[in-house]
XYZ file of N, CA and C in Angstrom:
801
model
N 13.251 -10.003 10.975
C 12.408 -8.853 10.688
C 13.224 -7.713 9.947
N 12.627 -7.140 9.045
C 13.362 -6.084 8.270
C 13.792 -4.834 9.066
N 14.801 -4.141 8.630
C 15.207 -2.893 9.197
C 13.960 -1.999 9.501
N 13.971 -1.413 10.592
C 12.873 -0.622 10.913
C 12.662 0.619 10.009
N 11.386 0.812 9.578
C 11.026 2.117 8.758
C 10.612 3.120 9.759
N 11.215 4.339 9.597
C 10.796 5.435 10.483
C 9.328 5.916 10.409
N 8.705 5.428 9.277
C 7.314 5.881 9.013
C 6.377 4.891 9.498
N 6.828 3.803 10.114
C 5.874 2.670 10.492
C 6.072 2.566 12.075
N 4.980 2.366 12.683
C 4.949 2.347 14.133
C 4.987 0.886 14.623
N 6.095 0.587 15.288
C 6.287 -0.693 15.936
C 5.939 -0.768 17.357
N 5.491 -2.061 17.785
C 5.129 -2.041 19.265
C 6.170 -1.698 20.228
N 5.809 -1.370 21.441
C 6.892 -0.909 22.333
C 7.823 -2.017 22.680
N 7.408 -3.257 22.706
C 8.249 -4.435 22.766
C 8.306 -5.162 21.425
N 9.259 -4.818 20.468
C 9.211 -5.435 19.222
C 9.208 -6.906 19.091
N 8.403 -7.469 18.245
C 8.172 -8.904 18.026
C 9.237 -9.269 17.029
N 10.194 -10.127 17.264
C 11.245 -10.609 16.491
C 10.954 -11.930 15.748
N 9.653 -12.370 15.631
C 9.374 -13.540 14.986
C 9.673 -13.330 13.558
N 10.410 -14.424 13.012
C 10.862 -14.411 11.590
C 9.679 -14.753 10.502
N 9.710 -14.221 9.442
C 8.823 -14.658 8.403
C 8.970 -16.055 7.915
N 7.834 -16.718 7.555
C 7.927 -18.119 7.091
C 6.832 -18.266 5.915
N 7.027 -19.369 5.299
C 5.931 -19.786 4.348
C 6.118 -19.023 3.008
N 5.136 -19.353 2.071
C 5.391 -18.804 0.626
C 5.251 -17.296 0.468
N 5.893 -16.748 -0.439
C 5.907 -15.245 -0.809
C 4.767 -14.964 -1.791
N 4.342 -16.029 -2.560
C 3.297 -15.957 -3.535
C 2.058 -16.450 -3.146
N 0.880 -15.976 -3.689
C -0.311 -16.472 -3.508
C -0.620 -17.674 -4.333
N -1.363 -18.683 -3.741
C -1.682 -19.764 -4.762
C -3.043 -20.342 -4.315
N -4.021 -19.589 -3.847
C -5.250 -19.932 -3.508
C -6.231 -20.129 -4.636
N -7.441 -20.366 -4.153
C -8.554 -20.599 -5.150
C -8.652 -19.528 -6.350
N -8.443 -18.263 -5.961
C -8.622 -17.216 -6.975
C -7.463 -17.329 -7.990
N -6.249 -17.604 -7.632
C -5.185 -17.779 -8.515
C -5.395 -19.048 -9.377
N -5.851 -20.184 -8.874
C -6.140 -21.353 -9.688
C -7.233 -20.986 -10.668
N -8.359 -20.257 -10.155
C -9.406 -20.020 -11.130
C -8.954 -19.263 -12.351
N -8.298 -18.031 -12.190
C -7.878 -17.177 -13.135
C -6.768 -17.843 -14.060
N -5.963 -18.608 -13.443
C -4.924 -19.283 -14.252
C -5.550 -20.150 -15.243
N -6.641 -20.967 -14.832
C -7.174 -21.932 -15.708
C -7.956 -21.157 -16.686
N -8.781 -20.069 -16.286
C -9.552 -19.260 -17.301
C -8.579 -18.613 -18.425
N -7.376 -18.100 -17.903
C -6.522 -17.557 -19.058
C -5.841 -18.557 -19.864
N -5.677 -19.758 -19.383
C -5.046 -20.840 -20.250
C -6.113 -21.347 -21.146
N -7.430 -21.571 -20.710
C -8.339 -22.048 -21.798
C -8.648 -21.029 -22.675
N -8.770 -19.647 -22.338
C -9.137 -18.717 -23.324
C -7.982 -18.521 -24.281
N -6.755 -18.703 -23.868
C -5.563 -18.569 -24.895
C -5.682 -19.686 -25.939
N -6.032 -20.972 -25.521
C -6.151 -22.055 -26.398
C -7.315 -21.870 -27.253
N -8.506 -21.480 -26.856
C -9.688 -21.321 -27.569
C -9.519 -20.305 -28.624
N -9.061 -19.156 -28.314
C -9.080 -17.980 -29.128
C -7.902 -18.240 -30.302
N -6.859 -18.839 -29.751
C -5.749 -19.162 -30.851
C -6.243 -20.238 -31.883
N -6.889 -21.287 -31.436
C -7.447 -22.259 -32.321
C -8.572 -21.604 -33.180
N -9.461 -20.745 -32.636
C -10.427 -20.180 -33.516
C -9.879 -19.198 -34.500
N -8.861 -18.488 -34.137
C -8.133 -17.504 -35.093
C -7.469 -18.305 -36.153
N -7.037 -19.452 -35.907
C -6.216 -20.209 -36.980
C -7.320 -20.685 -38.091
N -8.550 -20.830 -37.580
C -9.667 -21.323 -38.564
C -10.195 -20.269 -39.412
N -9.889 -18.940 -39.072
C -10.427 -17.905 -39.930
C -9.482 -17.485 -41.029
N -9.925 -17.383 -42.184
C -9.068 -17.022 -43.361
C -8.703 -15.537 -43.206
N -7.495 -15.283 -43.295
C -6.993 -13.889 -43.076
C -6.469 -13.469 -41.800
N -6.840 -14.386 -40.793
C -6.463 -14.094 -39.395
C -5.334 -14.812 -38.895
N -4.897 -15.812 -39.691
C -3.743 -16.658 -39.280
C -2.488 -15.848 -38.806
N -2.102 -14.735 -39.460
C -0.970 -14.071 -39.060
C -1.117 -13.583 -37.528
N -2.284 -13.157 -37.204
C -2.562 -12.698 -35.975
C -3.036 -13.757 -34.855
N -3.174 -14.991 -35.229
C -3.847 -15.887 -34.363
C -2.959 -16.166 -33.176
N -1.623 -15.807 -33.117
C -0.717 -16.205 -32.055
C -0.935 -15.145 -30.850
N -1.603 -13.999 -31.218
C -1.638 -12.961 -30.319
C -2.466 -13.298 -28.983
N -3.529 -14.046 -28.933
C -4.198 -14.432 -27.772
C -3.285 -15.308 -26.995
N -2.501 -16.232 -27.768
C -1.619 -17.012 -26.931
C -0.573 -16.345 -26.133
N -0.170 -15.257 -26.706
C 0.911 -14.442 -26.025
C 0.317 -13.574 -24.881
N -0.913 -12.828 -25.236
C -1.620 -11.941 -24.298
C -2.097 -12.651 -23.157
N -2.669 -13.949 -23.348
C -3.337 -14.608 -22.114
C -2.387 -15.774 -21.729
N -1.499 -16.173 -22.549
C -0.608 -17.233 -22.153
C 0.328 -16.732 -20.953
N 0.952 -15.546 -21.083
C 1.827 -14.919 -20.191
C 1.089 -14.927 -18.764
N -0.106 -14.414 -18.493
C -0.656 -14.470 -17.267
C -0.863 -16.026 -16.794
N -1.204 -16.826 -17.704
C -1.329 -18.226 -17.311
C 0.040 -18.722 -16.800
N 1.079 -18.511 -17.416
C 2.258 -19.116 -16.932
C 2.727 -18.443 -15.753
N 2.468 -17.114 -15.621
C 2.839 -16.517 -14.172
C 1.965 -17.152 -13.085
N 0.649 -17.420 -13.394
C -0.123 -17.987 -12.336
C 0.416 -19.395 -11.952
N 0.776 -20.214 -13.082
C 1.322 -21.527 -12.620
C 2.630 -21.434 -11.916
N 3.468 -20.318 -12.104
C 4.633 -20.271 -11.308
C 4.321 -19.831 -9.952
N 3.322 -19.029 -9.795
C 2.861 -18.540 -8.374
C 2.340 -19.715 -7.510
N 1.480 -20.620 -8.246
C 1.108 -21.764 -7.542
C 2.161 -22.694 -7.098
N 3.098 -22.935 -8.147
C 4.331 -23.740 -7.766
C 5.056 -23.181 -6.568
N 5.307 -21.764 -6.573
C 6.039 -21.231 -5.490
C 5.312 -21.390 -4.162
N 3.931 -21.168 -4.165
C 3.209 -21.254 -2.943
C 3.285 -22.628 -2.299
N 3.268 -23.710 -3.122
C 3.467 -25.052 -2.590
C 4.726 -25.316 -2.164
N 5.704 -24.871 -2.978
C 7.075 -25.314 -2.715
C 7.573 -24.644 -1.422
N 7.127 -23.529 -1.066
C 7.670 -22.835 0.064
C 6.693 -23.012 1.290
N 5.792 -23.853 1.354
C 4.970 -24.018 2.441
C 5.618 -24.651 3.706
N 5.242 -24.352 4.908
C 6.027 -24.862 6.036
C 4.859 -25.335 7.015
N 5.346 -26.012 8.017
C 4.376 -26.336 9.142
C 4.010 -25.095 9.845
N 2.803 -24.515 9.661
C 2.297 -23.286 10.148
C 2.234 -23.303 11.703
N 2.863 -22.276 12.312
C 2.731 -22.200 13.701
C 1.180 -21.998 14.131
N 0.866 -22.207 15.340
C -0.384 -22.012 15.946
C -0.535 -20.531 16.270
N -1.698 -20.016 15.860
C -2.004 -18.604 16.315
C -2.594 -18.621 17.727
N -2.261 -17.631 18.434
C -2.958 -17.387 19.759
C -4.349 -17.031 19.710
N -4.863 -16.526 18.567
C -6.244 -16.233 18.314
C -6.724 -15.365 19.429
N -6.083 -14.219 19.693
C -6.338 -13.298 20.820
C -7.719 -12.710 20.682
N -7.991 -12.142 19.347
C -9.166 -11.153 19.207
C -10.346 -12.050 19.273
N -10.566 -13.085 18.519
C -11.598 -13.876 18.434
C -11.800 -15.028 19.637
N -10.634 -15.406 20.184
C -10.614 -16.418 21.294
C -10.519 -15.825 22.640
N -9.400 -15.346 23.016
C -9.048 -14.797 24.251
C -9.960 -13.599 24.671
N -10.187 -12.745 23.678
C -11.006 -11.524 24.033
C -12.513 -11.607 23.583
N -12.724 -12.646 22.780
C -14.102 -12.872 22.438
C -14.797 -11.975 21.466
N -13.979 -11.175 20.620
C -14.592 -10.332 19.693
C -15.271 -10.990 18.529
N -16.374 -10.418 18.006
C -17.149 -11.017 16.858
C -16.476 -10.504 15.585
N -15.696 -11.212 14.979
C -14.950 -10.727 13.677
C -15.813 -11.218 12.530
N -16.251 -10.263 11.675
C -17.025 -10.515 10.536
C -16.090 -10.682 9.298
N -14.814 -10.140 9.196
C -13.926 -10.379 7.980
C -12.523 -10.101 8.536
N -11.598 -10.364 7.668
C -10.198 -9.858 7.985
C -9.819 -8.910 6.693
N -8.727 -8.186 6.903
C -8.191 -7.343 5.725
C -6.863 -8.006 5.250
N -6.918 -8.855 4.235
C -5.762 -9.521 3.668
C -4.916 -10.321 4.839
N -5.784 -10.979 5.757
C -5.317 -11.805 6.834
C -4.993 -11.125 8.053
N -5.479 -9.761 8.214
C -5.267 -9.038 9.422
C -6.701 -8.872 10.045
N -6.840 -9.284 11.172
C -8.178 -9.039 11.892
C -8.072 -7.764 12.652
N -9.213 -7.120 12.848
C -9.245 -5.704 13.426
C -10.590 -5.470 14.055
N -10.552 -4.703 15.128
C -11.786 -4.065 15.749
C -11.400 -2.932 16.561
N -12.351 -2.069 16.844
C -11.987 -0.806 17.693
C -13.218 -0.337 18.452
N -12.910 0.343 19.535
C -13.998 0.911 20.382
C -13.448 1.972 21.336
N -14.306 2.587 22.025
C -13.938 3.617 22.945
C -14.167 3.017 24.472
N -13.207 3.382 25.264
C -13.347 3.132 26.756
C -12.999 4.304 27.620
N -14.016 4.844 28.275
C -15.382 4.496 28.288
C -15.991 5.003 27.054
N -17.248 4.386 26.686
C -17.870 4.822 25.475
C -19.099 5.782 25.829
N -19.199 6.162 27.159
C -20.212 7.238 27.456
C -19.487 8.172 28.447
N -19.652 9.475 28.137
C -18.854 10.360 28.773
C -19.463 11.820 28.833
N -18.819 12.849 29.502
C -19.424 14.153 29.598
C -18.637 15.096 28.667
N -19.094 16.325 28.642
C -18.422 17.429 27.859
C -17.005 17.590 28.612
N -16.090 17.803 27.749
C -14.553 18.001 28.250
C -14.149 16.738 28.981
N -14.794 15.590 28.858
C -14.503 14.442 29.463
C -13.341 13.716 28.549
N -12.636 12.661 29.202
C -11.594 11.991 28.485
C -12.133 10.575 28.346
N -11.622 10.005 27.144
C -11.828 8.541 26.833
C -10.760 8.076 25.966
N -10.609 6.865 25.755
C -9.447 6.268 25.040
C -9.937 5.522 23.940
N -9.387 5.746 22.773
C -9.845 4.954 21.535
C -8.733 3.815 21.486
N -9.387 2.526 21.394
C -8.579 1.329 21.358
C -8.753 0.679 19.949
N -7.665 0.343 19.230
C -7.577 -0.446 17.937
C -6.855 -1.667 18.264
N -7.531 -2.863 17.995
C -6.853 -4.073 18.146
C -6.607 -4.584 16.697
N -5.410 -5.204 16.501
C -4.998 -5.795 15.338
C -4.303 -7.107 15.577
N -4.626 -8.107 14.732
C -3.994 -9.422 14.788
C -3.672 -9.967 13.453
N -2.489 -10.412 13.198
C -2.034 -11.067 12.028
C -2.171 -12.487 11.982
N -3.098 -12.893 11.028
C -3.365 -14.408 10.986
C -2.521 -15.094 9.957
N -1.509 -14.388 9.278
C -0.593 -14.962 8.337
C 0.792 -15.225 8.958
N 1.589 -15.967 8.155
C 2.891 -16.397 8.709
C 4.009 -15.453 8.143
N 3.623 -14.333 7.545
C 4.672 -13.211 7.299
C 4.073 -11.895 7.845
N 5.035 -11.104 7.986
C 4.677 -9.640 8.598
C 3.745 -8.838 7.814
N 3.054 -7.948 8.351
C 2.053 -7.029 7.592
C 2.428 -5.616 8.053
N 2.079 -4.762 7.138
C 1.985 -3.280 7.535
C 0.659 -2.803 7.311
N 0.061 -2.399 8.280
C -1.485 -1.954 8.336
C -1.502 -0.442 8.442
N -2.166 0.092 7.331
C -2.351 1.463 7.237
C -3.754 1.892 7.759
N -3.815 2.671 8.755
C -5.088 2.989 9.299
C -5.376 4.470 9.102
N -6.571 4.753 8.564
C -7.052 6.066 8.363
C -8.094 6.404 9.444
N -7.693 7.252 10.242
C -8.741 7.747 11.298
C -9.361 9.135 10.833
N -10.681 9.151 10.785
C -11.446 10.240 10.140
C -11.287 11.484 11.033
N -11.790 12.702 10.472
C -11.769 13.841 11.169
C -13.017 13.890 12.035
N -12.857 14.308 13.230
C -13.911 14.487 14.217
C -13.473 15.650 15.179
N -13.753 16.877 14.825
C -13.357 18.036 15.548
C -13.907 18.082 17.045
N -15.022 17.299 17.340
C -15.598 17.198 18.683
C -14.639 16.547 19.703
N -13.667 15.750 19.210
C -12.654 15.136 20.010
C -11.192 15.553 19.615
N -11.077 16.708 19.152
C -9.809 17.375 18.858
C -9.087 16.836 17.574
N -9.893 16.355 16.649
C -9.368 15.746 15.418
C -9.821 16.670 14.274
N -9.198 17.834 13.903
C -9.638 18.561 12.880
C -9.485 18.031 11.536
N -8.616 16.997 11.324
C -8.455 16.428 9.941
C -8.168 15.026 10.258
N -8.413 14.199 9.025
C -8.107 12.740 9.029
C -6.606 12.477 9.128
N -6.208 11.399 9.676
C -4.765 11.165 9.790
C -4.523 9.564 9.337
N -3.339 9.457 8.759
C -2.943 8.088 8.366
C -1.746 7.599 9.118
N -1.862 6.485 9.697
C -0.772 5.864 10.551
C -0.515 4.465 10.080
N 0.864 3.970 9.935
C 1.088 2.636 9.603
C 1.645 1.958 10.842
N 1.101 0.781 10.998
C 1.462 -0.120 12.082
C 2.079 -1.437 11.667
N 3.106 -1.878 12.240
C 3.785 -3.110 11.874
C 3.252 -4.272 12.655
N 3.017 -5.309 12.083
C 2.593 -6.628 12.730
C 3.541 -7.711 12.260
N 4.266 -8.354 13.150
C 4.967 -9.522 12.842
C 4.075 -10.728 12.517
N 4.629 -11.801 11.927
C 3.805 -12.937 11.816
C 3.113 -13.445 13.036
N 1.716 -13.538 12.999
C 1.039 -14.075 14.134
C 0.869 -13.099 15.246
N 1.317 -11.879 15.133
C 1.340 -10.956 16.241
C -0.018 -10.278 16.484
N -0.465 -10.200 17.682
C -1.655 -9.337 18.100
C -1.145 -8.167 18.898
N -1.755 -6.877 18.673
C -1.383 -5.727 19.334
C -2.561 -4.823 19.555
N -2.355 -3.822 20.372
C -3.349 -2.884 20.531
C -2.815 -1.468 20.604
N -3.517 -0.492 19.953
C -3.114 0.845 19.914
C -4.225 1.591 20.801
N -3.598 2.328 21.764
C -4.400 3.071 22.726
C -4.085 4.677 22.415
N -5.153 5.291 22.089
C -5.110 6.894 21.801
C -6.085 7.589 22.571
N -5.529 8.344 23.709
C -6.478 9.158 24.582
C -6.946 10.434 23.800
N -8.230 10.649 24.003
C -8.835 11.891 23.369
C -9.683 12.498 24.394
N -10.067 13.768 24.185
C -11.045 14.580 25.079
C -11.948 15.199 24.249
N -13.258 15.191 24.719
C -14.281 15.906 24.028
C -14.206 17.409 24.312
N -14.724 18.124 23.440
C -14.687 19.640 23.599
C -15.826 20.182 24.363
N -15.781 21.368 24.853
C -16.906 21.929 25.701
C -18.166 22.083 25.027
N -18.146 22.113 23.613
C -19.431 22.446 23.030
C -20.036 21.329 22.211
N -19.520 20.081 22.553
C -20.093 18.895 21.742
C -21.498 18.749 22.156
N -22.258 18.305 21.025
C -23.646 17.967 21.284
C -23.792 16.611 21.972
N -24.976 16.545 22.668
C -25.326 15.302 23.393
C -25.729 14.284 22.246
N -25.606 12.917 22.590
C -26.075 12.022 21.600
C -24.874 11.203 21.099
N -25.072 10.394 20.099
C -23.971 9.630 19.623
C -23.199 10.164 18.632
N -21.805 9.933 18.725
C -20.781 10.386 17.669
C -19.909 9.235 17.254
N -19.440 9.309 16.031
C -18.779 8.121 15.379
C -17.515 8.543 14.731
N -16.416 7.830 15.033
C -15.152 8.063 14.423
C -14.931 6.976 13.413
N -14.799 7.458 12.120
C -14.599 6.500 10.925
C -13.201 5.965 10.939
N -13.157 4.750 10.705
C -11.796 4.046 10.701
C -11.771 3.232 9.448
N -10.715 3.384 8.692
C -10.384 2.659 7.444
C -9.178 1.885 7.451
N -9.085 0.629 7.096
C -7.781 -0.306 7.286
C -7.576 -0.849 5.974
N -6.217 -0.731 5.449
C -5.685 -1.489 4.313
C -4.329 -2.205 4.872
N -3.975 -3.141 4.066
C -2.781 -3.995 4.551
C -1.909 -4.236 3.407
N -0.607 -4.065 3.668
C 0.439 -4.362 2.742
C 1.128 -5.588 3.306
N 1.800 -6.387 2.333
C 2.584 -7.547 2.634
C 4.037 -7.354 2.105
N 4.830 -6.686 2.855
C 6.174 -6.295 2.295
C 7.137 -7.494 1.945
N 6.865 -8.686 2.591
C 7.704 -9.656 2.273
C 7.007 -10.905 1.795
N 5.885 -10.734 1.232
C 5.058 -11.948 0.667
C 3.867 -12.227 1.446
N 2.980 -12.965 0.878
C 1.623 -13.192 1.481
C 1.703 -14.335 2.605
N 2.525 -15.242 2.572
C 2.655 -16.162 3.620
C 1.409 -17.200 3.659
N 1.079 -17.906 4.675
C 0.072 -18.841 4.786
C -0.708 -18.610 6.081
N -1.972 -19.093 6.069
C -2.734 -18.896 7.284
C -2.170 -19.737 8.436
N -2.190 -19.174 9.660
C -1.712 -19.943 10.796
C -2.798 -20.957 11.190
N -2.388 -21.932 11.816
C -3.416 -22.921 12.339
C -3.974 -22.367 13.620
N -5.249 -22.741 13.824
C -5.929 -22.319 15.037
C -6.764 -21.004 14.741
N -6.688 -20.447 13.551
C -7.576 -19.204 13.145
C -8.760 -19.826 12.573
N -9.789 -18.835 12.558
C -11.052 -19.179 11.833
C -10.864 -19.409 10.415
N -11.338 -20.499 9.803
C -10.954 -20.924 8.555
C -11.905 -20.228 7.414
N -13.194 -20.034 7.855
C -14.160 -19.491 6.945
C -14.505 -18.032 6.985
N -13.596 -17.263 7.580
C -13.855 -15.757 7.841
C -13.477 -15.175 6.442
N -14.217 -14.304 5.778
C -13.987 -13.702 4.672
C -12.756 -12.849 4.760
N -11.931 -12.709 3.622
C -10.790 -11.702 3.508
C -11.113 -10.691 2.623
N -10.966 -9.365 3.000
C -11.344 -8.163 2.148
C -10.125 -7.360 1.858
N -10.057 -6.510 0.902
C -8.943 -5.649 0.572
C -8.926 -4.310 1.366
N -10.094 -4.176 2.008
C -10.175 -2.802 2.792
C -11.361 -3.123 3.848
N -11.206 -2.573 5.040
C -12.157 -2.703 6.104
C -12.524 -1.216 6.482
N -13.681 -1.191 6.694
C -14.307 0.137 7.300
C -15.038 -0.030 8.437
N -14.981 0.886 9.421
C -15.694 0.759 10.659
C -16.126 2.184 11.069
N -17.277 2.383 11.811
C -17.611 3.603 12.451
C -17.661 3.299 13.963
N -16.766 3.876 14.679
C -16.736 3.517 16.116
C -17.513 4.571 16.919
N -18.516 4.137 17.650
C -19.326 5.133 18.365
C -18.962 5.369 19.878
N -19.253 6.580 20.334
C -19.338 6.819 21.766
C -20.509 7.812 21.925
N -20.930 7.911 23.200
C -22.179 8.607 23.524
C -21.799 9.738 24.484
N -22.253 10.971 24.100
C -22.186 12.075 25.131
C -23.559 12.121 25.881
N -23.573 11.595 27.145
C -24.706 11.477 27.844
C -25.477 12.835 28.144
N -26.788 12.848 27.998
C -27.539 14.108 28.289
C -27.792 14.237 29.694
N -27.922 15.458 30.152
C -28.259 15.796 31.530
C -27.046 15.747 32.466
N -25.807 15.613 31.981
C -24.698 15.791 32.886
C -24.119 17.094 32.807
N -23.589 17.537 34.000
C -22.988 18.891 34.003
C -21.664 19.017 33.086
N -21.417 20.095 32.508
C -20.174 20.338 31.800
C -19.045 20.496 32.756
N -17.863 19.857 32.503
C -16.713 20.091 33.446
C -15.990 21.213 32.866
N -15.680 22.140 33.815
C -14.987 23.381 33.574
C -13.638 23.463 34.166
N -13.189 22.461 35.085
C -11.990 22.552 35.743
C -10.794 22.311 34.705
N -9.649 22.996 34.877
C -8.528 22.873 34.041
C -7.965 21.401 34.157
N -7.692 20.813 33.046
C -7.363 19.450 32.945
C -5.938 19.244 32.523
N -5.332 18.035 33.000
C -3.952 17.871 32.640
C -3.859 17.395 31.067
N -2.660 17.489 30.666
C -2.421 17.049 29.265
C -2.624 15.587 29.128
N -3.206 15.286 27.960
C -3.595 13.792 27.646
C -2.200 13.112 27.484
N -2.144 11.822 27.996
C -1.071 10.906 27.711
C -0.873 10.727 26.201
N 0.385 10.275 25.876
C 0.595 10.010 24.432
C 0.011 8.637 24.078
N -0.379 8.503 22.855
C -0.693 7.226 22.390
C 0.258 6.081 22.637
N -0.193 4.901 22.761
C 0.714 3.743 22.949
C 0.399 2.566 21.975
N 1.334 1.849 21.504
C 1.110 0.781 20.705
C 1.822 -0.494 21.319
N 1.104 -1.458 21.841
C 1.528 -2.504 22.630
C 1.214 -3.898 22.162
N 2.257 -4.760 22.204
C 2.060 -6.091 21.738
C 1.221 -6.935 22.840
N 0.278 -7.711 22.316
C -0.510 -8.584 23.154
C -0.122 -10.033 22.961
N 0.421 -10.489 21.936
C 0.762 -11.888 21.646
C 1.809 -11.990 20.581
N 2.572 -12.892 20.722
C 3.557 -13.294 19.631
C 3.585 -14.869 19.640
N 3.661 -15.358 18.354
C 3.743 -16.814 18.167
C 5.079 -17.337 18.618
N 6.071 -16.416 18.900
C 7.289 -16.922 19.436
C 7.220 -17.049 20.938
N 6.157 -16.705 21.655
C 5.969 -16.918 22.922
C 4.822 -17.869 23.202
N 4.845 -18.642 24.320
C 3.805 -19.628 24.520
C 2.456 -19.103 24.881
N 2.393 -17.983 25.604
C 1.149 -17.480 26.097
C 1.017 -16.022 25.771
N -0.160 -15.508 25.389
C -0.418 -14.031 25.193
C -0.210 -13.319 26.339
N 0.166 -12.008 26.327
C 0.342 -11.058 27.516
C -0.801 -10.108 27.600
N -1.915 -10.693 27.975
C -3.141 -9.729 28.023
C -3.006 -8.836 29.287
N -2.085 -9.018 30.210
C -1.997 -8.123 31.347
C -1.630 -6.725 30.887
N -1.063 -6.688 29.726
C -0.722 -5.255 29.199
C -1.901 -4.547 28.830
N -2.838 -5.239 28.353
C -4.207 -4.669 27.984
C -4.882 -4.211 29.166
N -4.772 -5.095 30.316
C -5.514 -4.609 31.615
C -4.995 -3.284 32.153
N -3.591 -3.166 31.920
C -2.980 -1.805 32.372
C -3.510 -0.766 31.591
N -3.580 -0.852 30.344
C -4.061 0.182 29.527
C -5.483 0.585 29.780
N -6.389 -0.382 30.029
C -7.744 -0.253 30.277
C -8.008 0.500 31.662
N -7.224 0.116 32.602
C -7.306 0.712 33.984
C -6.800 2.141 33.963
N -6.004 2.591 33.039
C -5.517 4.044 32.915
C -6.430 4.816 32.096
N -7.369 4.030 31.439
C -8.307 4.860 30.370
C -9.278 5.709 31.212
């Protein structure tokens, strides 16, 4: 694992799983655009050679489109040259916890919710964000949590989370509703993007093969302020600090779901 970046949040128990697999992409999209660029370079160059007066410039398509084609071929070669026997993912989110995942963000699965998701004015709840890396190289996940003044969030914030290859983790952030919050449903917007600082890697075995991969994930995480409940006016203790806890590592035989149980019991 790379030297820790002070701007990136690592799990309380760091995952030392080393990166493996290709650093370049070589999937269907790379094959498609490489073939398209190569064919377009040939066709336009040949067509230019047939037009009188255009022969001095006929080589330009070969250079402009040939360079991306050559780069695509190199990426495909690197992706197959560097492939390894992919470790098996613990598949914590979709398997162990049974979450219904509609898509990943560049190989990172994510879901979020509040526990409890029904509360009273001045009541406390915990925002849980689950992340799991389905690739054989580490990821840096940038999470934008939207502004929601009713739970003490006057402005949006950006936080970067580190995930080792195959790691699953959960971020727990306690929040408290204010005394003037309206009854009904409220939603916290969540936006997720992913960087691959050491390369793209390859999909781990045991993960869902047909789940779409997107460049950005957006969610609206709801909670309800129940009507007809009395407002709490007692002075309350300071909220605990957020925690980022590892749930599984492909370097370990079994996931450590007990850590999640401890967080939920304290929520």
